[in-house]
Structure formats: structure tokens, C-alpha cells
PDB file of C-alpha atoms in Angstrom:
ATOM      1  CA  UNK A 169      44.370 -55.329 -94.930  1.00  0.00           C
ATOM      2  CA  UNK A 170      42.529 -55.124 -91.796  1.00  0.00           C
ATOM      3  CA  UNK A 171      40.318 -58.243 -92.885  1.00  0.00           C
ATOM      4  CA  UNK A 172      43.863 -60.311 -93.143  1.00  0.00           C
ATOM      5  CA  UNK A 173      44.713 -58.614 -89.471  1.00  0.00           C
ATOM      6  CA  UNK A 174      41.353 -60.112 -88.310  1.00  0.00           C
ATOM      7  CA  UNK A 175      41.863 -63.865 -89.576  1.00  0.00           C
ATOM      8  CA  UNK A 176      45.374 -63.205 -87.848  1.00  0.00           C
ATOM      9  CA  UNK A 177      44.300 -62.677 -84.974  1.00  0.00           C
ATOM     10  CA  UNK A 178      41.565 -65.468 -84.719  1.00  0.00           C
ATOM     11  CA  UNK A 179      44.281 -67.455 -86.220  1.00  0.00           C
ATOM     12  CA  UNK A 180      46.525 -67.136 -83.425  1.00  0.00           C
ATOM     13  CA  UNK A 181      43.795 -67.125 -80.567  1.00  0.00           C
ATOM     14  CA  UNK A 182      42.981 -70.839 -81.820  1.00  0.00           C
ATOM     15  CA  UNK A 183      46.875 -71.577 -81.846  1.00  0.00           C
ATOM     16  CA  UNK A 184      46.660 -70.594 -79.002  1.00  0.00           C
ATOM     17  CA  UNK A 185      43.649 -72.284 -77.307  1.00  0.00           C
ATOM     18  CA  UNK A 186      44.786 -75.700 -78.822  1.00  0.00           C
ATOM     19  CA  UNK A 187      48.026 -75.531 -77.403  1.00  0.00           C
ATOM     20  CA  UNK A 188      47.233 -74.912 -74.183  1.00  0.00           C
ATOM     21  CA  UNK A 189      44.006 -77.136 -74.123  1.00  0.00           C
ATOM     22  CA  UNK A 190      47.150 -79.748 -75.960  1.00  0.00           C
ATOM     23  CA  UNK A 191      48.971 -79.563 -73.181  1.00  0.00           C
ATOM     24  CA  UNK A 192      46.073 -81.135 -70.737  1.00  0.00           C
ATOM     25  CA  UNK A 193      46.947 -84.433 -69.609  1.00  0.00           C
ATOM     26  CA  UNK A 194      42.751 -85.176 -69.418  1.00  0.00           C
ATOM     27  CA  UNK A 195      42.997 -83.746 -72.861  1.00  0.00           C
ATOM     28  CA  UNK A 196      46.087 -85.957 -74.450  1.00  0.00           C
ATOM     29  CA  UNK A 197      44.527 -89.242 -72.783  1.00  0.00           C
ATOM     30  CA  UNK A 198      41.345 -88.578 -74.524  1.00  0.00           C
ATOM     31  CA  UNK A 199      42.558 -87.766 -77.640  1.00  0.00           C
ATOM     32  CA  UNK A 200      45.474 -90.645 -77.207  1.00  0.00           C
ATOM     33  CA  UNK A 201      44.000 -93.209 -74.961  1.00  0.00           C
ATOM     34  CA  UNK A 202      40.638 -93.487 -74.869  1.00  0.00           C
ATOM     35  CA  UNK A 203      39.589 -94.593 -77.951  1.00  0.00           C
ATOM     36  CA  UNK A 204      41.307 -97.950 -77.083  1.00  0.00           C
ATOM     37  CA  UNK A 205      41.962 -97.984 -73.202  1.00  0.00           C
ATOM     38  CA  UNK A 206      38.188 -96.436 -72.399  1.00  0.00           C
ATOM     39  CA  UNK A 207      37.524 -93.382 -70.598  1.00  0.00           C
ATOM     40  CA  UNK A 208      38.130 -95.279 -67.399  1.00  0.00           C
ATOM     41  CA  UNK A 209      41.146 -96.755 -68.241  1.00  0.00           C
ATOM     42  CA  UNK A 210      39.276-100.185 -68.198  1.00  0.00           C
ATOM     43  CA  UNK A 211      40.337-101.473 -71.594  1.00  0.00           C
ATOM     44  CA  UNK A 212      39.123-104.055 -73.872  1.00  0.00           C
ATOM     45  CA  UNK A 213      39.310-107.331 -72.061  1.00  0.00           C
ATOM     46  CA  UNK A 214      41.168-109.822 -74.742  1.00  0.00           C
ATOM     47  CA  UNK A 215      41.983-106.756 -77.193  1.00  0.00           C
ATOM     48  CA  UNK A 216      43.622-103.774 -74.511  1.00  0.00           C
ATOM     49  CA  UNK A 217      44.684-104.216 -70.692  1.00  0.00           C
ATOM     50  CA  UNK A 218      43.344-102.660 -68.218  1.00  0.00           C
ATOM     51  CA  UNK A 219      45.396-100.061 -66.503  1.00  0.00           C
ATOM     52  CA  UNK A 220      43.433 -99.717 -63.546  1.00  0.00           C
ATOM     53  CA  UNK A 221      45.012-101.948 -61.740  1.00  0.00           C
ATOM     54  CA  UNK A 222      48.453-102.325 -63.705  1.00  0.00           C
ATOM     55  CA  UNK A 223      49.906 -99.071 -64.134  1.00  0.00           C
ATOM     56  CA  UNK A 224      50.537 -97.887 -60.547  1.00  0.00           C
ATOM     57  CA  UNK A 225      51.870-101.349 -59.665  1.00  0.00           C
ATOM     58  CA  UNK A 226      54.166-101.678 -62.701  1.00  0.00           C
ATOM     59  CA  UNK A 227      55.294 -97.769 -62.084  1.00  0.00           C
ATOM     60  CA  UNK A 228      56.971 -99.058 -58.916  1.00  0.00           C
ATOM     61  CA  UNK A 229      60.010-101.121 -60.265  1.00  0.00           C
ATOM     62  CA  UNK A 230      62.302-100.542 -62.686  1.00  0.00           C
ATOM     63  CA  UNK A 231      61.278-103.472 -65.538  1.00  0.00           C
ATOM     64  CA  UNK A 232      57.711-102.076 -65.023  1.00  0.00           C
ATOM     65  CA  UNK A 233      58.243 -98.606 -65.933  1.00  0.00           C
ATOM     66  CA  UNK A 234      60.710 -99.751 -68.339  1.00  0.00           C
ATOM     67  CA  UNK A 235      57.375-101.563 -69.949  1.00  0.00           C
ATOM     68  CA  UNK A 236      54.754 -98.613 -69.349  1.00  0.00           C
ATOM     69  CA  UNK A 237      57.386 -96.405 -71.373  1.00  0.00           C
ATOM     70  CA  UNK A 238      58.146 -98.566 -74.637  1.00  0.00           C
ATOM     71  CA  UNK A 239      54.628-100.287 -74.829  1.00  0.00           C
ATOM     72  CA  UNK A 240      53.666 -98.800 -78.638  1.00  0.00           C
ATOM     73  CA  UNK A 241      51.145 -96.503 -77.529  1.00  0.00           C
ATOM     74  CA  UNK A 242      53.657 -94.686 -75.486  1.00  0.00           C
ATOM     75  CA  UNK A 243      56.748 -95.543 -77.298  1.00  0.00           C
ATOM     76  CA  UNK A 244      54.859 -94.264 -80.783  1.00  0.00           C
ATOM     77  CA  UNK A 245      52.662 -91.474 -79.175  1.00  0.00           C
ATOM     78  CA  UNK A 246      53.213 -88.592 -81.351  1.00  0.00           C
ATOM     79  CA  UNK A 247      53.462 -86.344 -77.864  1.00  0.00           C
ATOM     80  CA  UNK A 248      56.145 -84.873 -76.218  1.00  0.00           C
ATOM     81  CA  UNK A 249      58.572 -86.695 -74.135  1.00  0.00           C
ATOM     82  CA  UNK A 250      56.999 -83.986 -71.488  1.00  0.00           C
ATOM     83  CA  UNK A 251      53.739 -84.652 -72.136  1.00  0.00           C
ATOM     84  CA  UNK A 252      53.841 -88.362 -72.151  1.00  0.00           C
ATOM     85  CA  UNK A 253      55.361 -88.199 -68.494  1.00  0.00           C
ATOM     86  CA  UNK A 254      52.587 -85.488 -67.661  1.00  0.00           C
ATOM     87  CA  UNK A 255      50.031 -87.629 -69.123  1.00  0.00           C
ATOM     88  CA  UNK A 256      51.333 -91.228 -67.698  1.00  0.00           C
ATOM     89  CA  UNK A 257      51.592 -89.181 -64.052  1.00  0.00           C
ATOM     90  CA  UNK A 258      47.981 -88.029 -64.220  1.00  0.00           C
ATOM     91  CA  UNK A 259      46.591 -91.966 -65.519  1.00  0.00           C
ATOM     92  CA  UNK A 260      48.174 -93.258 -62.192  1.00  0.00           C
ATOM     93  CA  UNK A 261      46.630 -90.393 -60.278  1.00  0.00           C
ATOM     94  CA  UNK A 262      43.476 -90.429 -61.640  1.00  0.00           C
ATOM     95  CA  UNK A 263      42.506 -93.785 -63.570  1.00  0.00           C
ATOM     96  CA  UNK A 264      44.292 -96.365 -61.118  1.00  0.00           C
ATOM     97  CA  UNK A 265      42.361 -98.195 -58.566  1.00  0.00           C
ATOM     98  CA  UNK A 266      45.503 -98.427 -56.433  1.00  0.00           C
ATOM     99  CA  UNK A 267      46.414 -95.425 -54.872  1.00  0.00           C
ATOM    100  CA  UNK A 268      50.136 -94.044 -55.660  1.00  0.00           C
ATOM    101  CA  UNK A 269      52.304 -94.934 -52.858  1.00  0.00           C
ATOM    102  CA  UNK A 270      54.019 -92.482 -50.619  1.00  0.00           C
ATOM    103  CA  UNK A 271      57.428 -91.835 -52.533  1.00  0.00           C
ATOM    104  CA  UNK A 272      55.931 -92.790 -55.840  1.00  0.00           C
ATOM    105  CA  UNK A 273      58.670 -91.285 -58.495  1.00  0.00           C
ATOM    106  CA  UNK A 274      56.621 -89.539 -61.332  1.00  0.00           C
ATOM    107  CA  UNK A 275      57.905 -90.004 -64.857  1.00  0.00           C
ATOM    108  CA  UNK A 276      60.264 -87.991 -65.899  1.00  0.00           C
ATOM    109  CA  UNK A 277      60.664 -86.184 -69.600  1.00  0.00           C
ATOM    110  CA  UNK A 278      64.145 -87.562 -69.171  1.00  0.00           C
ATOM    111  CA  UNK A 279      63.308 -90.957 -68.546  1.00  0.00           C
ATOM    112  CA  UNK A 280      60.254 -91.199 -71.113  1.00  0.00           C
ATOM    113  CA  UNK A 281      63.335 -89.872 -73.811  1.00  0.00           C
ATOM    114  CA  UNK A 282      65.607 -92.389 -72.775  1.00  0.00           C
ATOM    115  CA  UNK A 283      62.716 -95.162 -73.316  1.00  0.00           C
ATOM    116  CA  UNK A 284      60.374 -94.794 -75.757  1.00  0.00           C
ATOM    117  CA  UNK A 285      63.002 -94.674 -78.584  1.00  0.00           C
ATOM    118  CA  UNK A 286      62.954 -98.506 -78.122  1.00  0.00           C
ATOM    119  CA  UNK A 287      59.214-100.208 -78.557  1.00  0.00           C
ATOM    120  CA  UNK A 288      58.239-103.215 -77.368  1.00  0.00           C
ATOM    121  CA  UNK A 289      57.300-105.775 -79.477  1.00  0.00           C
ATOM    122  CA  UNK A 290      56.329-108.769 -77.640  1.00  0.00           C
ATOM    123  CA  UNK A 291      54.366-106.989 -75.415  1.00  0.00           C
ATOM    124  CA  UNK A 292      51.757-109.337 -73.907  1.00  0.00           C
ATOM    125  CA  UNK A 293      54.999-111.678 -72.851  1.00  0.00           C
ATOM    126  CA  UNK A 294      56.529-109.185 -71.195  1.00  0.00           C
ATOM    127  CA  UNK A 295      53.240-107.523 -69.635  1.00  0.00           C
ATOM    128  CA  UNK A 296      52.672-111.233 -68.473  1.00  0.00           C
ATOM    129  CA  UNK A 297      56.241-111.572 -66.596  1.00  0.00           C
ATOM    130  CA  UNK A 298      55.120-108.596 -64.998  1.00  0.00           C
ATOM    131  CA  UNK A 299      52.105-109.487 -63.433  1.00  0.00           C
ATOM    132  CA  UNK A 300      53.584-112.807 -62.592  1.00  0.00           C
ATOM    133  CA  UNK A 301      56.596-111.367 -60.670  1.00  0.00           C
ATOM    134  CA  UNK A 302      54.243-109.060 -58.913  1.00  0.00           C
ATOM    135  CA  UNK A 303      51.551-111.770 -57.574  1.00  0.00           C
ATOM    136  CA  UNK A 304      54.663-113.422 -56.283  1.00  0.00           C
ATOM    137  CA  UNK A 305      56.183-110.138 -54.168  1.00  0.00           C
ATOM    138  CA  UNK A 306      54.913-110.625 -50.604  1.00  0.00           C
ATOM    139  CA  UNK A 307      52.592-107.793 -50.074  1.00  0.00           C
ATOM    140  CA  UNK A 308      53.830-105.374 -46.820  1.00  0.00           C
ATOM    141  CA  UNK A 309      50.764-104.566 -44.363  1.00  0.00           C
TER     142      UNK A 309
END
């Protein structure tokens, strides 16, 4: 009996040590992300975007987060609605080359649920529009 209490108890203290470590977002984008998007968010030029330079920018209107939250890799993530907020906060924090503006609205779990249920499918079109529409906005000094 006090063998069984033992594997209990190192039982739980590994639940426990993957759920917190789970709830990293460093932890979720390398376990998520970076198998595809690199560790620095740099992707796979003709295979994944970058998000270095996209994320941040798209995060600022409407139709852009509207994209970050139902591309597939979001949309399909097997994390939380929480943690794919958490974890989309901390990539424009900490993987963007453009530094989050002053008012920059983090993702919400609410917004993520209200998205993701809905995956893009033609994605590059879409990411395209995007990037179009935002070389066009005149840039503020």
C-alpha cells in the first residue's frame, strides 16, 4: 500500500509540473509553433510566414485579428481558448520586430472563442489582402 501511495504521489507532482510548465506561453509556442514558425518566429519562406513582422501589424484592426485567430494553427490548436490568447499576446511581445503600440488590445479568451470555431481556408488570399491594405495605410510619424 505505501508503494501505490508513492507512485501517487510522483504521479500527481508530474500532473502537476506539466500543467503548470503547460500553461507557459514560451512553453505552448514551442511545443505548438516552433516546429513550423521557427524559434524566432521567422518561418519558412514559401512554406510558413513570418510573424515577425505580421502579427503585431495585423493585431491592430479588426480583419487582421479576425485572420491571426482562425488561421488553422490557431483555429485547430488543441489549447485553450485562454491559452491561445496568452500565447498569441506573448508572440507579439516577444517574437515581433515591431513593437506593440501604446493601447495595443491583447487577445482575449472571449474573442479567441468567438473565432477560432471558424478556420480559414484560403488563407494565403486573405493573408495577402492583408498585407496589401496595410502597405497602402499612410504610416503616422
Amino acid at each position: 500500500m505505501r508503494v501505490l501511495t508513492g507512485v501517487a504521489a510522483i504521479a500527481f507532482s508530474w500532473a502537476t509540473v506539466n500543467a503548470a510548465w503547460g500553461y507557459q506561453p514560451l512553453v505552448n509556442y514551442q511545443l505548438r509553433c516552433m516546429g513550423c514558425h521557427l524559434a524566432d518566429g521567422s518561418g519558412q519562406p514559401g512554406r510558413v510566414p513570418s510573424i515577425r513582422r505580421t502579427l503585431v501589424l495585423f493585431s491592430a484592426t479588426p480583419l487582421g485579428r479576425d485572420y491571426v485567430a482562425r488561421v488553422p494553427g490557431v483555429a485547430q490548436s488543441p489549447l485553450s481558448d485562454e491559452d491561445t490568447a496568452a500565447l498569441l499576446n506573448w508572440m507579439a511581445r516577444n517574437l515581433s520586430d515591431l513593437k506593440v503600440p501604446p493601447g495595443f488590445a491583447d487577445y482575449s479568451e472571449a474573442e479567441i472563442h468567438s473565432l477560432r470555431d471558424r478556420p480559414l481556408v484560403r488563407v494565403s488570399a486573405i493573408r495577402a489582402r492583408l498585407l496589401k491594405a496595410a502597405a497602402a495605410k499612410p504610416r503616422t510619424p
